[in-house]
Coordinates of C-alpha atoms and ligand atoms in Angstrom, one line a residue:
X250 CA 0.0 0.0 0.0
X251 CA 1.4 3.4 -1.0
X252 CA 0.5 6.4 0.9
X253 CA -0.2 9.7 -0.9
X254 CA -1.4 12.4 1.4
X255 CA -2.5 15.9 0.4
X256 CA -2.5 17.1 4.0
X257 CA 0.3 16.2 6.4
X258 CA 3.7 16.6 5.1
X259 CA 4.1 15.1 1.7
X260 CA 3.7 16.1 -1.9
X261 CA 1.0 18.6 -2.0
X262 CA 0.2 19.0 -5.7
X263 CA 1.5 22.2 -7.2
X264 CA 0.2 24.0 -10.3
X265 CA 2.2 26.9 -11.6
X266 CA 1.4 29.2 -14.5
X267 CA 4.3 30.5 -16.6
X268 CA 3.1 33.6 -18.3
X269 CA 6.4 34.0 -20.3
X270 CA 6.6 37.4 -22.2
X271 CA 2.9 38.2 -21.8
X272 CA 0.7 40.7 -20.0
X273 CA 1.1 44.4 -19.3
X274 CA 0.8 45.5 -15.7
X275 CA -2.8 46.3 -16.1
X276 CA -3.6 42.9 -17.8
X277 CA -1.6 41.1 -15.1
X278 CA -3.5 42.7 -12.3
X279 CA -6.8 41.9 -14.1
X280 CA -5.8 38.2 -14.5
X281 CA -4.8 37.7 -10.9
X282 CA -7.9 39.5 -9.6
X283 CA -10.0 37.1 -11.6
X284 CA -8.0 34.1 -10.3
X285 CA -8.4 35.3 -6.7
X286 CA -12.1 35.3 -7.2
X287 CA -12.3 31.8 -8.7
X288 CA -9.9 30.0 -6.5
X289 CA -10.7 29.9 -2.7
X290 CA -7.7 30.2 -0.4
X291 CA -7.9 26.7 1.0
X292 CA -7.1 24.7 -2.2
X293 CA -5.7 21.2 -1.9
X294 CA -3.3 22.3 -4.6
X295 CA -0.6 24.9 -4.2
X296 CA -1.0 27.5 -6.9
X297 CA 1.7 29.8 -8.3
X298 CA 1.6 32.4 -11.0
X299 CA 4.8 33.6 -12.7
X300 CA 4.3 36.9 -14.4
X301 CA 7.1 39.0 -16.1
X302 CA 9.4 40.8 -13.6
X303 CA 7.6 44.1 -14.3
X304 CA 4.4 42.7 -12.7
X305 CA 5.9 40.8 -9.8
X306 CA 5.2 43.2 -7.0
X307 CA 1.8 44.4 -8.1
X308 CA 0.5 40.8 -8.6
X309 CA 2.0 39.8 -5.2
X310 CA 0.2 42.7 -3.7
X311 CA -3.2 41.7 -5.2
X312 CA -2.7 38.1 -4.2
X313 CA -1.6 38.8 -0.6
X314 CA -3.5 36.4 1.7
X315 CA -5.2 34.8 -1.3
X316 CA -3.3 31.5 -1.0
X317 CA -2.0 32.0 -4.5
X318 CA 1.7 32.5 -4.7
X319 CA 3.9 34.5 -7.1
X320 CA 7.0 33.3 -8.8
X321 CA 9.6 34.8 -11.2
X322 CA 10.5 33.2 -14.5
X323 CA 14.3 33.4 -14.1
X324 CA 17.0 35.0 -11.9
X325 CA 20.7 35.8 -11.8
X326 CA 22.9 34.1 -9.3
X327 CA 24.8 37.1 -7.9
X328 CA 22.9 39.1 -5.2
X329 CA 24.0 42.5 -6.5
X330 CA 26.7 44.3 -8.5
X331 CA 27.5 45.5 -11.9
X332 CA 25.3 43.1 -13.9
X333 CA 23.2 45.3 -16.1
X334 CA 19.8 44.0 -16.9
X335 CA 19.9 41.1 -14.4
X336 CA 17.5 40.5 -11.5
X337 CA 18.7 38.6 -8.4
X338 CA 17.0 36.3 -5.9
X339 CA 16.9 38.8 -3.1
X340 CA 15.2 41.4 -5.4
X341 CA 12.7 38.8 -6.5
X342 CA 12.0 38.0 -2.9
X343 CA 11.7 41.7 -2.0
X344 CA 9.1 42.0 -4.8
X345 CA 6.9 39.5 -2.9
X346 CA 7.6 36.3 -4.8
X347 CA 8.2 32.9 -3.2
X348 CA 9.1 30.8 -6.2
X349 CA 11.3 31.0 -9.3
X350 CA 11.5 29.0 -12.5
X351 CA 15.0 27.9 -13.3
X352 CA 16.4 26.4 -16.6
X353 CA 13.2 26.6 -18.6
X354 CA 13.9 25.0 -22.1
X355 CA 13.4 28.4 -23.7
X356 CA 16.1 29.9 -21.6
X357 CA 18.4 26.9 -22.4
X358 CA 17.6 27.2 -26.1
X359 CA 17.6 31.0 -26.6
X360 CA 19.7 32.4 -23.8
X361 CA 22.5 29.8 -23.5
X362 CA 21.5 28.5 -20.1
X363 CA 23.9 25.6 -19.2
X364 CA 24.0 23.0 -16.5
X365 CA 26.4 25.2 -14.6
X366 CA 24.2 28.3 -14.7
X367 CA 21.1 26.3 -13.7
X368 CA 23.1 25.0 -10.8
X369 CA 24.2 28.5 -9.7
X370 CA 20.7 29.9 -10.1
X371 CA 19.1 27.1 -8.2
X372 CA 21.6 27.6 -5.3
X373 CA 21.0 31.3 -5.3
X374 CA 17.3 30.9 -5.2
X375 CA 17.5 28.6 -2.2
X376 CA 19.9 30.9 -0.4
X377 CA 17.4 33.7 -0.7
X378 CA 14.5 31.5 0.5
X379 CA 12.9 31.1 -2.9
X380 CA 11.5 27.7 -4.0
X381 CA 13.1 26.9 -7.3
X382 CA 11.1 25.1 -10.0
X383 CA 13.9 23.4 -12.0
X384 CA 13.0 22.4 -15.5
X385 CA 14.4 19.4 -17.3
X386 CA 13.3 17.7 -20.5
X387 CA 14.4 16.2 -23.8
X388 CA 14.0 17.5 -27.4
X389 CA 12.1 15.5 -30.0
X390 CA 15.4 14.5 -31.7
X391 CA 16.7 13.2 -28.3
X392 CA 13.5 11.2 -27.6
X393 CA 13.6 9.7 -31.1
X394 CA 17.2 8.8 -30.7
X395 CA 16.3 6.9 -27.5
X396 CA 18.2 9.4 -25.3
X397 CA 15.5 10.7 -23.1
X398 CA 16.8 9.1 -19.9
X399 CA 20.4 10.0 -20.6
X400 CA 19.4 13.6 -21.1
X401 CA 17.4 13.8 -17.9
X402 CA 20.1 12.1 -16.0
X403 CA 22.6 14.6 -17.3
X404 CA 20.4 17.6 -16.6
X405 CA 19.6 16.5 -13.0
X406 CA 23.2 15.8 -12.3
X407 CA 24.2 19.2 -13.5
X408 CA 21.4 21.1 -11.8
X409 CA 21.9 19.5 -8.4
X410 CA 25.7 19.1 -8.3
X411 CA 26.9 19.7 -4.7
X412 CA 23.4 19.8 -3.3
X413 CA 22.6 18.4 0.1
X414 CA 19.5 16.3 1.0
X415 CA 18.1 19.3 2.9
X416 CA 18.4 21.5 -0.2
X417 CA 16.8 19.0 -2.5
X418 CA 13.8 18.9 -0.2
X419 CA 13.1 22.5 -1.1
X420 CA 13.3 22.0 -4.8
X421 CA 10.5 21.3 -7.3
X422 CA 11.3 19.6 -10.6
X423 CA 9.3 20.3 -13.7
X424 CA 9.6 17.6 -16.4
X425 CA 8.9 19.4 -19.7
X426 CA 9.5 17.5 -22.9
X427 CA 10.6 20.3 -25.3
X428 CA 8.5 18.8 -28.1
X429 CA 5.3 19.3 -26.0
X430 CA 5.9 22.9 -25.0
X431 CA 3.6 25.3 -26.9
X432 CA 2.9 22.7 -29.6
X433 CA -0.5 21.4 -28.5
X434 CA 1.2 18.0 -28.4
X435 CA 1.0 16.7 -24.8
X436 CA 3.0 13.7 -23.7
X437 CA 0.7 10.6 -23.1
X438 CA 0.1 10.2 -19.3
X439 CA 2.1 6.9 -19.4
X440 CA 5.0 8.6 -21.2
X441 CA 5.1 11.4 -18.7
X442 CA 4.8 8.9 -15.8
X443 CA 7.7 6.9 -17.1
X444 CA 9.9 10.1 -17.2
X445 CA 8.7 11.2 -13.7
X446 CA 9.4 7.8 -12.2
X447 CA 12.9 7.9 -13.8
X448 CA 13.5 11.4 -12.3
X449 CA 12.4 10.2 -8.8
X450 CA 14.7 7.2 -9.1
X451 CA 17.6 9.4 -10.0
X452 CA 17.0 11.6 -7.0
X453 CA 16.7 8.5 -4.8
X454 CA 20.1 7.2 -6.1
X455 CA 21.8 10.5 -5.2
X456 CA 19.9 11.9 -2.3
X457 CA 18.2 8.9 -0.7
X458 CA 14.7 7.4 -0.4
X459 CA 13.2 10.2 1.8
X460 CA 14.2 13.0 -0.5
X461 CA 12.9 11.1 -3.5
X462 CA 9.6 10.4 -1.9
X463 CA 9.1 14.0 -0.9
X464 CA 10.2 15.5 -4.3
X465 CA 7.3 17.2 -6.2
X466 CA 7.6 16.7 -9.9
X467 CA 5.4 18.8 -12.2
X468 CA 4.6 17.9 -15.8
X469 CA 4.7 20.7 -18.4
X470 CA 3.8 20.7 -22.0
X471 CA 0.5 21.8 -23.5
X472 CA -1.4 21.2 -20.3
X473 CA -5.1 22.1 -20.7
X474 CA -8.3 21.7 -18.6
X475 CA -9.1 18.5 -20.6
X476 CA -5.8 16.7 -20.1
X477 CA -4.7 17.6 -16.6
X478 CA -7.0 15.0 -15.0
X479 CA -5.5 12.0 -16.8
X480 CA -2.0 13.3 -16.1
X481 CA -2.6 13.9 -12.4
X482 CA -3.9 10.3 -12.0
X483 CA -0.3 9.1 -12.6
X484 CA 1.5 8.1 -9.5
X485 CA 4.6 10.3 -9.9
X486 CA 2.9 13.4 -11.4
X487 CA 2.5 16.0 -8.6
X488 CA 1.3 18.9 -10.6
X489 CA 1.9 20.9 -13.7
X490 CA 3.8 23.9 -15.1
X491 CA 1.3 25.5 -17.4
X492 CA 2.2 28.0 -20.2
X493 CA -0.5 29.1 -22.7
X494 CA -3.5 28.0 -20.6
X495 CA -2.3 30.0 -17.6
X496 CA -2.9 33.3 -19.5
X497 CA -6.6 32.9 -19.3
X498 CA -8.3 32.9 -15.8
X499 CA -11.1 30.4 -16.5
X500 CA -8.8 27.8 -18.1
X501 CA -6.1 28.1 -15.4
X502 CA -8.7 27.9 -12.6
X503 CA -10.2 24.9 -14.1
X504 CA -6.8 23.2 -14.4
X505 CA -6.3 23.9 -10.7
X506 CA -9.7 22.5 -9.7
X507 CA -9.4 19.4 -11.9
X508 CA -5.9 18.8 -10.5
X509 CA -7.2 19.0 -6.9
X510 CA -10.0 16.6 -7.7
X511 CA -7.7 14.1 -9.4
X512 CA -5.2 14.3 -6.5
X513 CA -8.0 13.6 -3.9
X514 CA -9.1 10.6 -5.9
X515 CA -5.5 9.4 -6.1
X516 CA -5.2 9.7 -2.4
X517 CA -8.3 7.7 -1.8
X518 CA -7.2 5.1 -4.3
X519 CA -3.8 4.6 -2.8
X520 CA -5.0 4.7 0.7
X521 CA -7.7 2.1 0.2
X522 CA -6.3 -0.3 -2.4
X523 CA -4.9 -3.4 -0.7
Ligands
PEP48 C1 5.8 26.1 -20.4 O1 6.1 27.2 -20.8 O2 6.5 25.7 -19.4 C2 4.8 25.3 -21.0 C3 4.6 24.1 -20.6 O3 4.1 25.9 -22.0 P1 2.7 25.3 -22.7 O4 1.8 24.9 -21.5 O5 2.1 26.5 -23.5 O6 3.1 24.2 -23.5

């Protein structure tokens, strides 16, 4: 019998919306105001929105005491200094955010993010008390060449080099197959589950059973209200990182509610199946 509890101390599902380069300040405030209305504060699911830097503090202000958290989409690893254009973890924290996405495939692809920079950024986020959402995932060519697991192993090794068990417990991993991001092509729930189970196993090998069991692993890639339920039913899928569908309040709220329902059913199933 496997225990999966929403309350107590393990693996509360987490749904995060990555707004990417979208929303003016006014649009951002409008969106979070709608979300606050549709999502009661006592969700079984942890909810995070990640607006552009320009809207971090205002969205955090609107969402204060709403139960919905705010995250940034990237950070720089130095706290301060002559680094024109960069935003550090302490500044993100100061803006009212509690989370930060690290190593999104778009940053790896367009902004030369490497294992080393992902590692430094993740460490900097933890040092400032931000919860990092660390993205990993293979391209279509890598999947077709049978390299999915090798790529994931490499990315995890790089991201968490030198990490302690204690640090790993504060991290969230997002498995985002690059071929599923913004393409409308979602991984099959079984395909995603296979990758999530692999990620958990890797964490177990390097950081032990407890850390692996506690690790929350989100799936990302064309998540919509009509596919989140089947994804969340999978044993090792603990939430989602949502791009396009997080830009619209109704769709994002429905994803959160469906994820909560699926997680509750999963809890019942695992608690009561002999
Ligand atoms: C993402 O940006 O992380 C993402 C998963 O995007 P989408 O949901 O649009 O595929």
